[in-house]
PDB file of C-alpha atoms in Angstrom:
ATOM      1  CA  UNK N  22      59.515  56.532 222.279  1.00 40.00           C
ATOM      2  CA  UNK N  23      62.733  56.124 220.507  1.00 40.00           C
ATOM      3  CA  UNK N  24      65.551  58.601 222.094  1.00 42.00           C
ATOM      4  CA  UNK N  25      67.347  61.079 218.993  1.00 41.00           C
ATOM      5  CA  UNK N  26      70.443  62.689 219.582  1.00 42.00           C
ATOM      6  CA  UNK N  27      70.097  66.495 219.384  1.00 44.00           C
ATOM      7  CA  UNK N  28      71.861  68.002 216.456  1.00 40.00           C
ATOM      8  CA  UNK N  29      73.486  71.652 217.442  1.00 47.00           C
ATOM      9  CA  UNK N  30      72.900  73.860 214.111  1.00 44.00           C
ATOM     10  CA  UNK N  31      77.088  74.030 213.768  1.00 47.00           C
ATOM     11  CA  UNK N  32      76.780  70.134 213.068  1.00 42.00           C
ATOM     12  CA  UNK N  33      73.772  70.719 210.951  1.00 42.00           C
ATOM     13  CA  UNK N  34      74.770  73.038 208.522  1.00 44.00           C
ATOM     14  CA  UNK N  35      78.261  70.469 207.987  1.00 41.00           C
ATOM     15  CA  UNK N  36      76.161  67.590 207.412  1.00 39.00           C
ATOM     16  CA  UNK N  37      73.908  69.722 205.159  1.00 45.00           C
ATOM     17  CA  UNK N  38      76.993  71.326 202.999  1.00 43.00           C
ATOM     18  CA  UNK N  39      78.959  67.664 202.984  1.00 42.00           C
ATOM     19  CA  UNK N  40      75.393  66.236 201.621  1.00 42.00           C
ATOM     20  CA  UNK N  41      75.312  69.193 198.785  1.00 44.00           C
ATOM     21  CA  UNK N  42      78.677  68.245 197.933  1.00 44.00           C
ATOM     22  CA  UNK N  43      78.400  64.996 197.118  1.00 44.00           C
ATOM     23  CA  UNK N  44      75.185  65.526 195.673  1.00 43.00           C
ATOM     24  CA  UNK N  45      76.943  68.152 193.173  1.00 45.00           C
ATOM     25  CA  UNK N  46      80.403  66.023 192.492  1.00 44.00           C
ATOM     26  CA  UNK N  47      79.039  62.514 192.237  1.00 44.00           C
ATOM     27  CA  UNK N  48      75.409  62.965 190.730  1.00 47.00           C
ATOM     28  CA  UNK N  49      74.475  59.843 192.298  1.00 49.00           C
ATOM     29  CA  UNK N  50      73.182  58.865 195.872  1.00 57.00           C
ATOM     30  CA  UNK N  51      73.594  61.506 198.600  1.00 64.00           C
ATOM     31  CA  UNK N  52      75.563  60.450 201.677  1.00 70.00           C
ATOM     32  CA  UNK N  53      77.996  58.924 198.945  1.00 73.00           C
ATOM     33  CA  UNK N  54      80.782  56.755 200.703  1.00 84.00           C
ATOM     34  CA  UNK N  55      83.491  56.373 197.987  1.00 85.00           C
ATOM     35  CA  UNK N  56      85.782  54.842 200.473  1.00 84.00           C
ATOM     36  CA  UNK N  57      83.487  52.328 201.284  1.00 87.00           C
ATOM     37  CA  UNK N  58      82.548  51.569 197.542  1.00 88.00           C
ATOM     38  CA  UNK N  59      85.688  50.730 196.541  1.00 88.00           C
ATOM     39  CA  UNK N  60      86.420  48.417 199.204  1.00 88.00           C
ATOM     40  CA  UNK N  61      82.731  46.491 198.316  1.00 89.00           C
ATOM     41  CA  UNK N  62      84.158  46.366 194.632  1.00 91.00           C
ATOM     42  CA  UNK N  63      86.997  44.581 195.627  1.00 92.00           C
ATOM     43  CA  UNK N  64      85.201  42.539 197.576  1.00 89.00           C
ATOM     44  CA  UNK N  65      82.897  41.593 195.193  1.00 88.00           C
ATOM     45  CA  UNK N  66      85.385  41.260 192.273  1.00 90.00           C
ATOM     46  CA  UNK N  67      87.026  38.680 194.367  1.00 88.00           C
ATOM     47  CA  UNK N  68      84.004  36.807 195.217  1.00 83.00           C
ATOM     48  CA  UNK N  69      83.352  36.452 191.227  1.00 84.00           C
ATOM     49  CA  UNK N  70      87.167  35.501 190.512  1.00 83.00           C
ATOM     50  CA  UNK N  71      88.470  31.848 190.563  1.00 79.00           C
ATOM     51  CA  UNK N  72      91.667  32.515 190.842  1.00 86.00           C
ATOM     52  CA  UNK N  73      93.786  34.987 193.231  1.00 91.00           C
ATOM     53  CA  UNK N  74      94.399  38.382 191.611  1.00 93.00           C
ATOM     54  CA  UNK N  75      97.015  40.712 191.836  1.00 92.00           C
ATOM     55  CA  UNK N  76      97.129  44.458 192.689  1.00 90.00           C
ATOM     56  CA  UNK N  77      97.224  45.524 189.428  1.00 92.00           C
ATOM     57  CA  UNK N  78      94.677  42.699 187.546  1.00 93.00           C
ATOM     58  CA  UNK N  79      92.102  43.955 190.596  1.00 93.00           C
ATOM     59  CA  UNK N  80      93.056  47.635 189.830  1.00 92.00           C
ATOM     60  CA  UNK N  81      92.352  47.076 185.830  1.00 92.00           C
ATOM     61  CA  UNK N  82      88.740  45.061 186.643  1.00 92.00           C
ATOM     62  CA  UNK N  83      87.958  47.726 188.773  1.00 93.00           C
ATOM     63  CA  UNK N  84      89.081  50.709 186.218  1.00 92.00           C
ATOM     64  CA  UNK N  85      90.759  52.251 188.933  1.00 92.00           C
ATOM     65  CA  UNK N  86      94.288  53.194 189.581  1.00 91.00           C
ATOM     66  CA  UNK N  87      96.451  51.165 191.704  1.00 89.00           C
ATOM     67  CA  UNK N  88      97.220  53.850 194.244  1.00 90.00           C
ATOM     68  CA  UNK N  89      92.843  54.229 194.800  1.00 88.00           C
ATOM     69  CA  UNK N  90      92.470  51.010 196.307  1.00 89.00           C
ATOM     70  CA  UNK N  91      96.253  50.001 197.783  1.00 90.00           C
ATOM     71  CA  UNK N  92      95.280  50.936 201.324  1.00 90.00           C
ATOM     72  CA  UNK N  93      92.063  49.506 201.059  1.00 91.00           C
ATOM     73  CA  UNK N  94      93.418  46.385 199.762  1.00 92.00           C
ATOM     74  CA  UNK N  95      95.968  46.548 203.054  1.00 90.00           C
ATOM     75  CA  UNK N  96      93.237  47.344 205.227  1.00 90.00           C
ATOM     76  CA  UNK N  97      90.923  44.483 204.048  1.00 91.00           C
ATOM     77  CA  UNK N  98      94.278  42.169 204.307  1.00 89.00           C
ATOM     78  CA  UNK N  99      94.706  43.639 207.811  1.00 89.00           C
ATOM     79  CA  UNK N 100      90.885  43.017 209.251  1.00 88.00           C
ATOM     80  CA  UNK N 101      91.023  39.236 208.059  1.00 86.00           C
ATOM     81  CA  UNK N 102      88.969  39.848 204.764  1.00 86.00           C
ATOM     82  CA  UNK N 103      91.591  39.105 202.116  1.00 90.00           C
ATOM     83  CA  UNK N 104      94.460  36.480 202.111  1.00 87.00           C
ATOM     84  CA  UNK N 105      97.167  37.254 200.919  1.00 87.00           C
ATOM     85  CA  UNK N 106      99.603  34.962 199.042  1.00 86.00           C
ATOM     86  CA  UNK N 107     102.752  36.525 197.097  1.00 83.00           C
ATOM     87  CA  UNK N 108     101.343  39.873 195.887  1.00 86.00           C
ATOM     88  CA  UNK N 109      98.421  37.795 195.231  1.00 91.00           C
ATOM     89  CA  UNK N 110      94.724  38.052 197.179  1.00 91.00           C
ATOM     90  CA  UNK N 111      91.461  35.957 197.624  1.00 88.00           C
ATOM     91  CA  UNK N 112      88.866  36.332 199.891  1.00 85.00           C
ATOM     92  CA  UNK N 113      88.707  34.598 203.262  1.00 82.00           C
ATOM     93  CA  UNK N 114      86.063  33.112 204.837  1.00 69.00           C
ATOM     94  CA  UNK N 115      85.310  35.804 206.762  1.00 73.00           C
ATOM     95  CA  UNK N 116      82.350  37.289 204.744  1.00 73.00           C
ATOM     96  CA  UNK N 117      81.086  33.630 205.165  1.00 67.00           C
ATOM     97  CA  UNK N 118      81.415  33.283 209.155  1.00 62.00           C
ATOM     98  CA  UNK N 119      79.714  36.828 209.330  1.00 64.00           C
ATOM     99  CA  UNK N 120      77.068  35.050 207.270  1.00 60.00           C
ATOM    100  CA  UNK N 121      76.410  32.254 209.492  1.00 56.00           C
ATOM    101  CA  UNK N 122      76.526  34.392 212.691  1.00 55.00           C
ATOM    102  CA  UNK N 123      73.337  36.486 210.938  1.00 54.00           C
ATOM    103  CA  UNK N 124      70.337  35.507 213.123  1.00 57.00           C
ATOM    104  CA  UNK N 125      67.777  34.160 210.665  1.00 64.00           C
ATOM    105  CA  UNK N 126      70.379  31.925 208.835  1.00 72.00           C
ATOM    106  CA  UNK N 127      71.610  30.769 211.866  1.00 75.00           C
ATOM    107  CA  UNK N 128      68.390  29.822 213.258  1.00 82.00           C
ATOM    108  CA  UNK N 129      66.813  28.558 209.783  1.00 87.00           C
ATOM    109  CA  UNK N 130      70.448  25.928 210.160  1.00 88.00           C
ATOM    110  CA  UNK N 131      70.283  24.950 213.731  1.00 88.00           C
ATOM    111  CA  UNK N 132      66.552  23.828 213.163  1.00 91.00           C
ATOM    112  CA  UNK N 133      67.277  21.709 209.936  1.00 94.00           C
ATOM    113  CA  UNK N 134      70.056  19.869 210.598  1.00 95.00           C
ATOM    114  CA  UNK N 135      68.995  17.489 212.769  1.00 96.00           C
ATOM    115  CA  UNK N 136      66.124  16.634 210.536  1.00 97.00           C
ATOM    116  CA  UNK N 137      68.254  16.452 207.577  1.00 97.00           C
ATOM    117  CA  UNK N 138      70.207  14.109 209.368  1.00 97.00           C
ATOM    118  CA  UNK N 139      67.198  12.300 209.426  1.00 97.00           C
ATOM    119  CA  UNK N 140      66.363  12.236 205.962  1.00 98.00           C
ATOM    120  CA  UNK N 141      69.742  11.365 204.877  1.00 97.00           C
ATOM    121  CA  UNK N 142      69.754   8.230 207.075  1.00 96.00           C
ATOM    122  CA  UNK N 143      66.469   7.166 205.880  1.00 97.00           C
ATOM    123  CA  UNK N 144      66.676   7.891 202.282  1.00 97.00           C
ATOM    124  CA  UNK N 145      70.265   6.804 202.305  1.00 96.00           C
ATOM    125  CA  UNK N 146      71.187  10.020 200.034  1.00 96.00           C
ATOM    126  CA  UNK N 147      72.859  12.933 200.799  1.00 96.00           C
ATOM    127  CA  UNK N 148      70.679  16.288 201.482  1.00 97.00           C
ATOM    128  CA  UNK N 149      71.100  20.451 201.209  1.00 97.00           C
ATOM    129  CA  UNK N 150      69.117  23.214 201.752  1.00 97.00           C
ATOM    130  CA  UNK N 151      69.628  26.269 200.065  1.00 95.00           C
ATOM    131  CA  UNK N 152      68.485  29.894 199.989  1.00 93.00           C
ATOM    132  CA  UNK N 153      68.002  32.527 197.523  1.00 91.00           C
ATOM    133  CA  UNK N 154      70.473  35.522 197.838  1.00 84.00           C
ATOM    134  CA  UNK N 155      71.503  38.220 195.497  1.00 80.00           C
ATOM    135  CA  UNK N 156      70.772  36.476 192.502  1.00 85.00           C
ATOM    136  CA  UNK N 157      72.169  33.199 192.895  1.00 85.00           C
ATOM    137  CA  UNK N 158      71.093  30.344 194.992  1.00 92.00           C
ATOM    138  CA  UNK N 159      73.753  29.382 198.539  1.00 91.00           C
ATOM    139  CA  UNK N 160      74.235  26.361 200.253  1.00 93.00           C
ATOM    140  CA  UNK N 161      73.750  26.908 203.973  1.00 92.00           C
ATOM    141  CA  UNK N 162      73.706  23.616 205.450  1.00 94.00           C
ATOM    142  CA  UNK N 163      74.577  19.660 203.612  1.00 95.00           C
ATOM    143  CA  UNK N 164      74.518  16.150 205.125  1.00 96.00           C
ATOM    144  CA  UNK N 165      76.518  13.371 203.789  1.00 95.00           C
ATOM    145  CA  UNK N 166      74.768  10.215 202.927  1.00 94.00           C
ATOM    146  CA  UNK N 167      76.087   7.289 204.980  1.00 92.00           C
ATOM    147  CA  UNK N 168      76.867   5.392 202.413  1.00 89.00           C
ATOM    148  CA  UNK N 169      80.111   4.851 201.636  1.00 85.00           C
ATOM    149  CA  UNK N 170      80.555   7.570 198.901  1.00 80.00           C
ATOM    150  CA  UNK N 171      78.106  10.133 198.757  1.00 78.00           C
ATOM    151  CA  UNK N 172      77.362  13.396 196.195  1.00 84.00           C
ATOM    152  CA  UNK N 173      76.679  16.506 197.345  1.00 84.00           C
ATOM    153  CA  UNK N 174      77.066  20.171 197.274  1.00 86.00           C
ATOM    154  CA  UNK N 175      79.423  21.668 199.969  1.00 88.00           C
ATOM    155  CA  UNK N 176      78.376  24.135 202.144  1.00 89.00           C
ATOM    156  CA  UNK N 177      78.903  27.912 200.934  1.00 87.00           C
ATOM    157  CA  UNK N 178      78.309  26.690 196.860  1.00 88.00           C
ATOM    158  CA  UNK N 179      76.361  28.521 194.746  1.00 88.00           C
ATOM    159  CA  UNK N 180      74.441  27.382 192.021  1.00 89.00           C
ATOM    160  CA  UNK N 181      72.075  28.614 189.740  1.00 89.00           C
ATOM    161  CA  UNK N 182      69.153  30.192 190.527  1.00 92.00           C
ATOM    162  CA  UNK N 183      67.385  29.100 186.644  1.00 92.00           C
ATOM    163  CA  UNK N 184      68.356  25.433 185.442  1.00 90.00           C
ATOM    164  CA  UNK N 185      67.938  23.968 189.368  1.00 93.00           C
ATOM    165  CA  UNK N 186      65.359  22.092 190.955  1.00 95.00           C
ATOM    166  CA  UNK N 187      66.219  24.033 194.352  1.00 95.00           C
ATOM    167  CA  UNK N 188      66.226  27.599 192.054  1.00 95.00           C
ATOM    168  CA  UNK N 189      62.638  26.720 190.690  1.00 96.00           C
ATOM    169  CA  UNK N 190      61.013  26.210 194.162  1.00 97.00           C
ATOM    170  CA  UNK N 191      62.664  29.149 195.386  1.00 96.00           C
ATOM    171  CA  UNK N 192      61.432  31.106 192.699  1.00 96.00           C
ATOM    172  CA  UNK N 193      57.834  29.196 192.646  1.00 95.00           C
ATOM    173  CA  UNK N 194      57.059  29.768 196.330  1.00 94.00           C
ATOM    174  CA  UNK N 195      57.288  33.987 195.764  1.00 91.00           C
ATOM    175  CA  UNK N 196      54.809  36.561 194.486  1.00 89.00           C
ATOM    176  CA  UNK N 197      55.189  37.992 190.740  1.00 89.00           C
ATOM    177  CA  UNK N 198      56.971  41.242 192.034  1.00 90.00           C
ATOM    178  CA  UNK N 199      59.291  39.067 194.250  1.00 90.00           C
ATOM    179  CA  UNK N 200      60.242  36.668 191.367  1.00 91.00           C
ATOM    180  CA  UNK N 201      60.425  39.350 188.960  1.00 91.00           C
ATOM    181  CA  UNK N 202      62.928  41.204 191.258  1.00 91.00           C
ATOM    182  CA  UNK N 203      64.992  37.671 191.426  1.00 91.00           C
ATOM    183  CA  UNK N 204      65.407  36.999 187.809  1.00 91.00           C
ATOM    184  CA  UNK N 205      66.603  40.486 187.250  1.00 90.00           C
ATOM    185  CA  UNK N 206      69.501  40.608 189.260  1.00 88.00           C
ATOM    186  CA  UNK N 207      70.178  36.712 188.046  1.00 88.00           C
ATOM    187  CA  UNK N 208      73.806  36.041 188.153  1.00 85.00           C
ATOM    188  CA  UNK N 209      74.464  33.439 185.582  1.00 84.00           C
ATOM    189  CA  UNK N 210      77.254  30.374 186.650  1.00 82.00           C
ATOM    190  CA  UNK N 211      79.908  28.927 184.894  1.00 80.00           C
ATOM    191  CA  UNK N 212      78.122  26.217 182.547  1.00 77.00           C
ATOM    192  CA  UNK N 213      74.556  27.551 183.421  1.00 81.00           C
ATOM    193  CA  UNK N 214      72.307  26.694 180.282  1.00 79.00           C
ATOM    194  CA  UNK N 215      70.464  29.321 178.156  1.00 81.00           C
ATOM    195  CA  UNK N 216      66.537  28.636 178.870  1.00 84.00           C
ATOM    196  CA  UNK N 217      63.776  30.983 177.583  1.00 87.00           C
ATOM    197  CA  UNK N 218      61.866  32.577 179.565  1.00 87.00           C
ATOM    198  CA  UNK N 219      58.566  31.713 178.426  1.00 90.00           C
ATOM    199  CA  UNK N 220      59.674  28.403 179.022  1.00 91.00           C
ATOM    200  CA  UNK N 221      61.003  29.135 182.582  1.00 92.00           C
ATOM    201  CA  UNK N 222      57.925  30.478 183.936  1.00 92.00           C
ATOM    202  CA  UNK N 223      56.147  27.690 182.968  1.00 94.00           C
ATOM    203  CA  UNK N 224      58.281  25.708 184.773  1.00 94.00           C
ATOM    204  CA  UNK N 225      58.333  28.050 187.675  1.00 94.00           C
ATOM    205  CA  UNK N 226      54.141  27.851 187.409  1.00 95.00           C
ATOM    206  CA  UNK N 227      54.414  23.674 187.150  1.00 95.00           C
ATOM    207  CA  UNK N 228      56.900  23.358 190.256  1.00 96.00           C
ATOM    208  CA  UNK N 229      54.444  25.985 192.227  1.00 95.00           C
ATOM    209  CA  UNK N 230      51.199  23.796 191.666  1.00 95.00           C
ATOM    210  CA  UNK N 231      52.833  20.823 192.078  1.00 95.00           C
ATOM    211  CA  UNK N 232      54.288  21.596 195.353  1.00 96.00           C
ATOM    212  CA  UNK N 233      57.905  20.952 194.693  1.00 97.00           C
ATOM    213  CA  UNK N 234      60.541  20.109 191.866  1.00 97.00           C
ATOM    214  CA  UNK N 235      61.571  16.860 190.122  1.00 97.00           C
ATOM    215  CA  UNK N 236      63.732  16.956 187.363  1.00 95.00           C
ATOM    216  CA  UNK N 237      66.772  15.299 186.126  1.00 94.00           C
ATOM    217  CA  UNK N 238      70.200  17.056 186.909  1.00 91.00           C
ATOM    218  CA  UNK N 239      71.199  19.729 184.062  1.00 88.00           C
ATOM    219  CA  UNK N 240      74.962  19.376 185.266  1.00 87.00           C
ATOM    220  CA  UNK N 241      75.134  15.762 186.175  1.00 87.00           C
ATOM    221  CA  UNK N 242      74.323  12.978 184.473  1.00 88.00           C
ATOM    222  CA  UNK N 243      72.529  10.207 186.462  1.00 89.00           C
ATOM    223  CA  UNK N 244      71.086  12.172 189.398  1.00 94.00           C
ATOM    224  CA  UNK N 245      67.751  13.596 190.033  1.00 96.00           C
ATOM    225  CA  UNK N 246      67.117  16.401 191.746  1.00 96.00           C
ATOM    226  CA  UNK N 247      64.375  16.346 194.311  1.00 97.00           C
ATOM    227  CA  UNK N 248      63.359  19.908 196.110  1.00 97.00           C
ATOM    228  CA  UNK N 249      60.720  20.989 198.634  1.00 98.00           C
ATOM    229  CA  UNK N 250      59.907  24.594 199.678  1.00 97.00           C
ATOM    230  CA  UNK N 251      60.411  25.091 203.845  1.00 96.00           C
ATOM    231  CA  UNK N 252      58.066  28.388 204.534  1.00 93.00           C
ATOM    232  CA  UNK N 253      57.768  30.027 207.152  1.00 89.00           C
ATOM    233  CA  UNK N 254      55.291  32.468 208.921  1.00 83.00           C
ATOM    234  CA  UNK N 255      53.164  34.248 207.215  1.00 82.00           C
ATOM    235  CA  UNK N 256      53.291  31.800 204.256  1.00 86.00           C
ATOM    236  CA  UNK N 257      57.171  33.588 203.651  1.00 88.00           C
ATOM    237  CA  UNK N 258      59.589  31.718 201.655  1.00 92.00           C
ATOM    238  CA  UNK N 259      62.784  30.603 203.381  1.00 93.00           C
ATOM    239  CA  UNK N 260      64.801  27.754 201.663  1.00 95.00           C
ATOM    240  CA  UNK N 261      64.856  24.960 199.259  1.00 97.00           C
ATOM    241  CA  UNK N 262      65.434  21.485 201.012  1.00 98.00           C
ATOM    242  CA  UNK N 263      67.096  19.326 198.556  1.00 98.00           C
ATOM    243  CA  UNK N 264      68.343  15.547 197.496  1.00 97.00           C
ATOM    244  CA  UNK N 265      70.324  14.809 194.220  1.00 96.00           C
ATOM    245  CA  UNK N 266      68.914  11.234 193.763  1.00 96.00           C
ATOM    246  CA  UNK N 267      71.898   8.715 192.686  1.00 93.00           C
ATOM    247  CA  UNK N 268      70.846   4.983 192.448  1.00 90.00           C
ATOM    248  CA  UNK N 269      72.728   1.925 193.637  1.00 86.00           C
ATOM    249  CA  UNK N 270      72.442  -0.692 190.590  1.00 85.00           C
ATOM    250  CA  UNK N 271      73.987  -3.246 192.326  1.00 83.00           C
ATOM    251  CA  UNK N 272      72.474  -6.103 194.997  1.00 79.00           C
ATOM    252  CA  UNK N 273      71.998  -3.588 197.344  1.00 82.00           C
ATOM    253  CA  UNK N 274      68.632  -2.303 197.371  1.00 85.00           C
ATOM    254  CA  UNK N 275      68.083   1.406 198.867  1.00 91.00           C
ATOM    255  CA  UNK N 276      64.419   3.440 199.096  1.00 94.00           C
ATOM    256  CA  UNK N 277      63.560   4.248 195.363  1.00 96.00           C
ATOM    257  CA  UNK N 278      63.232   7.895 193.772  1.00 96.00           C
ATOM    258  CA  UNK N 279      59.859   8.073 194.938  1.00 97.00           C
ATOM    259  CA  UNK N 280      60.161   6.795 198.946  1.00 97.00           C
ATOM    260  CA  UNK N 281      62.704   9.525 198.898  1.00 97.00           C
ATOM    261  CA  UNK N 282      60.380  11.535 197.477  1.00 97.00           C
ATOM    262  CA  UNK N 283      58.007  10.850 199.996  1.00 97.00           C
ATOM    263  CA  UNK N 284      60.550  11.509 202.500  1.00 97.00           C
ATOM    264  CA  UNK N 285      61.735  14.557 201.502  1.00 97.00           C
ATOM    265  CA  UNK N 286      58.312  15.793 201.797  1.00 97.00           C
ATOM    266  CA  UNK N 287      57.631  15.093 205.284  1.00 97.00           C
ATOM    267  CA  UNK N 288      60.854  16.886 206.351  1.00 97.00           C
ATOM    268  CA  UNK N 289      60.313  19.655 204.635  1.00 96.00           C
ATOM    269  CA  UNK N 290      56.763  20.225 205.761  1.00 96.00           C
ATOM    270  CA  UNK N 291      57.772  19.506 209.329  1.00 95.00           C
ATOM    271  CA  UNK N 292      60.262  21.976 209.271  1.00 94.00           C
ATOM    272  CA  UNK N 293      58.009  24.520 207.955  1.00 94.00           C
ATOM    273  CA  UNK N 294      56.008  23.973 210.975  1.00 93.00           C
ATOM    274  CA  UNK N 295      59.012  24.404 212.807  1.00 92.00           C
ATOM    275  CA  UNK N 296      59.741  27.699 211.107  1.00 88.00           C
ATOM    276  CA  UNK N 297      56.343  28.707 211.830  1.00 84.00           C
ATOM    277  CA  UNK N 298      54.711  28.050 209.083  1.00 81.00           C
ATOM    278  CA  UNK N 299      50.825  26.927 210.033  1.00 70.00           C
ATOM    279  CA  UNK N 300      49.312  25.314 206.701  1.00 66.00           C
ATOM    280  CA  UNK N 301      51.878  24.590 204.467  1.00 50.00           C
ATOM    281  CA  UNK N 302      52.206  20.645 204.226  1.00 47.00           C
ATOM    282  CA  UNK N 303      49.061  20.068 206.145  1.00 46.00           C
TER     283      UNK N 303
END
């Protein structure tokens, strides 16, 4: 049995008066933190921006007044979250070392990469995997192709979650109330193109019974994007592994779109085993 912490009926009643109050003031969740909220919107804000912001452009985004968020702007400086660079802040890389310290991620990684090593020596292309998270679609791990130039996508960039071959699998492997959940909170990217959704679902439904996605890059010409589920137990959805095709039209001759293809397949379905996974790719 779990072991609770007595509460004495002093601390009760505070908890149960403090959780009143900010029941009455705020008229939103109970237990509010407000402290805590505005540091996550600065966080956040900064995630979204390109550039580094001020004090004041991250107090006008924010609608709040400078002197709300100054010492949680210092304190976020202070514990390695922000960089600071003349009056001007970004985020660090913090948030993403956190990231790739978080068990499942990690794990999920450590498998892959040795396997996408793999497949990028044998297809002679470069390789990513990607998961889904908060509406938009992450890099977690890349391989370079060892060619001598390669095209990729570095690790920690995100890219959209509709008008990707690596967004449609991870949207195709999921059930309706999963999927549904994902295109709501759909962050759009810079350059993202407007699709329908009529159209999208039946794009979703194609990649699903085909088994993966094949489609022509919809932000670079001359590459094809190739895309394979990895699942895990219990049938679960984990990541998109992925190769953006480019061909050599020279005298060398490198395995076509579809030996890559082919490739790309067997890695993915051996690391689904490897995740746990017990039919998929069978």
């Amino acid at each position: 049995m779990p072991r609770t912490r007595k509460i004495n009926p002093d601390d009760a009643a505070t908890v149960q008066t403090a959780a009143a109050e900010d029941d009455c003031s705020s008229g939103k969740t109970r237990y509010a933190a407000p402290a805590l909220d505005k540091g996550l919107d600065i966080l956040e804000l900064l995630s979204r921006s390109e550039q580094m912001l001020t004090l004041n452009q991250i107090s006008r985004q924010l609608g709040r007044s400078v002197n709300e968020i100054f010492r949680m702007v210092v304190t976020l400086e202070q514990r390695g979250y922000l960089i600071a660079d003349n009056d001007h802040y970004r985020l660090s890389l913090k948030l993403f070392e956190l990231a790739h310290h978080h068990q499942p991620i990690r794990s999920l990684v450590s498998t892959a990469l040795p396997h996408m090593r793999e497949l990028a020596s044998r297809a002679v292309q470069s390789t990513h995997l990607t998961v889904y998270e908060a509406g938009r679609v992450i890099v977690v791990a890349q391989v370079d192709s060892p060619e001598r130039w390669a095209f990729g996508l570095k690790v920690g960039a995100l890219v959209s979650l509709t008008d990707t071959a690596s967004g449609h699998v991870l949207l195709a492997f999921r059930d309706e109330a999963e999927r549904a959940a994902m295109l709501a909170a759909h962050v759009r990217m810079d350059g993202e193109q407007e699709i329908e959704t009529a159209q999208l679902i039946r794009q979703i439904e194609d990649t699903r019974k085909r088994g993966h996605s094949r489609m022509e890059s919809r932000q670079i010409r001359g590459v094809v994007n190739l895309s394979y589920p990895v699942m895990g137990a219990n049938n679960r959805m984990l990541a998109a592994l992925n190769v953006p095709y480019i061909e050599r039209i020279d005298k060398k001759v490198n395995p076509s779109l579809d030996e890559v293809q082919g490739i790309v397949q067997e890695i993915s379905a051996r690391l689904s085993r490897l995740m746990g996974d017990s039919s998929f790719g069978s």
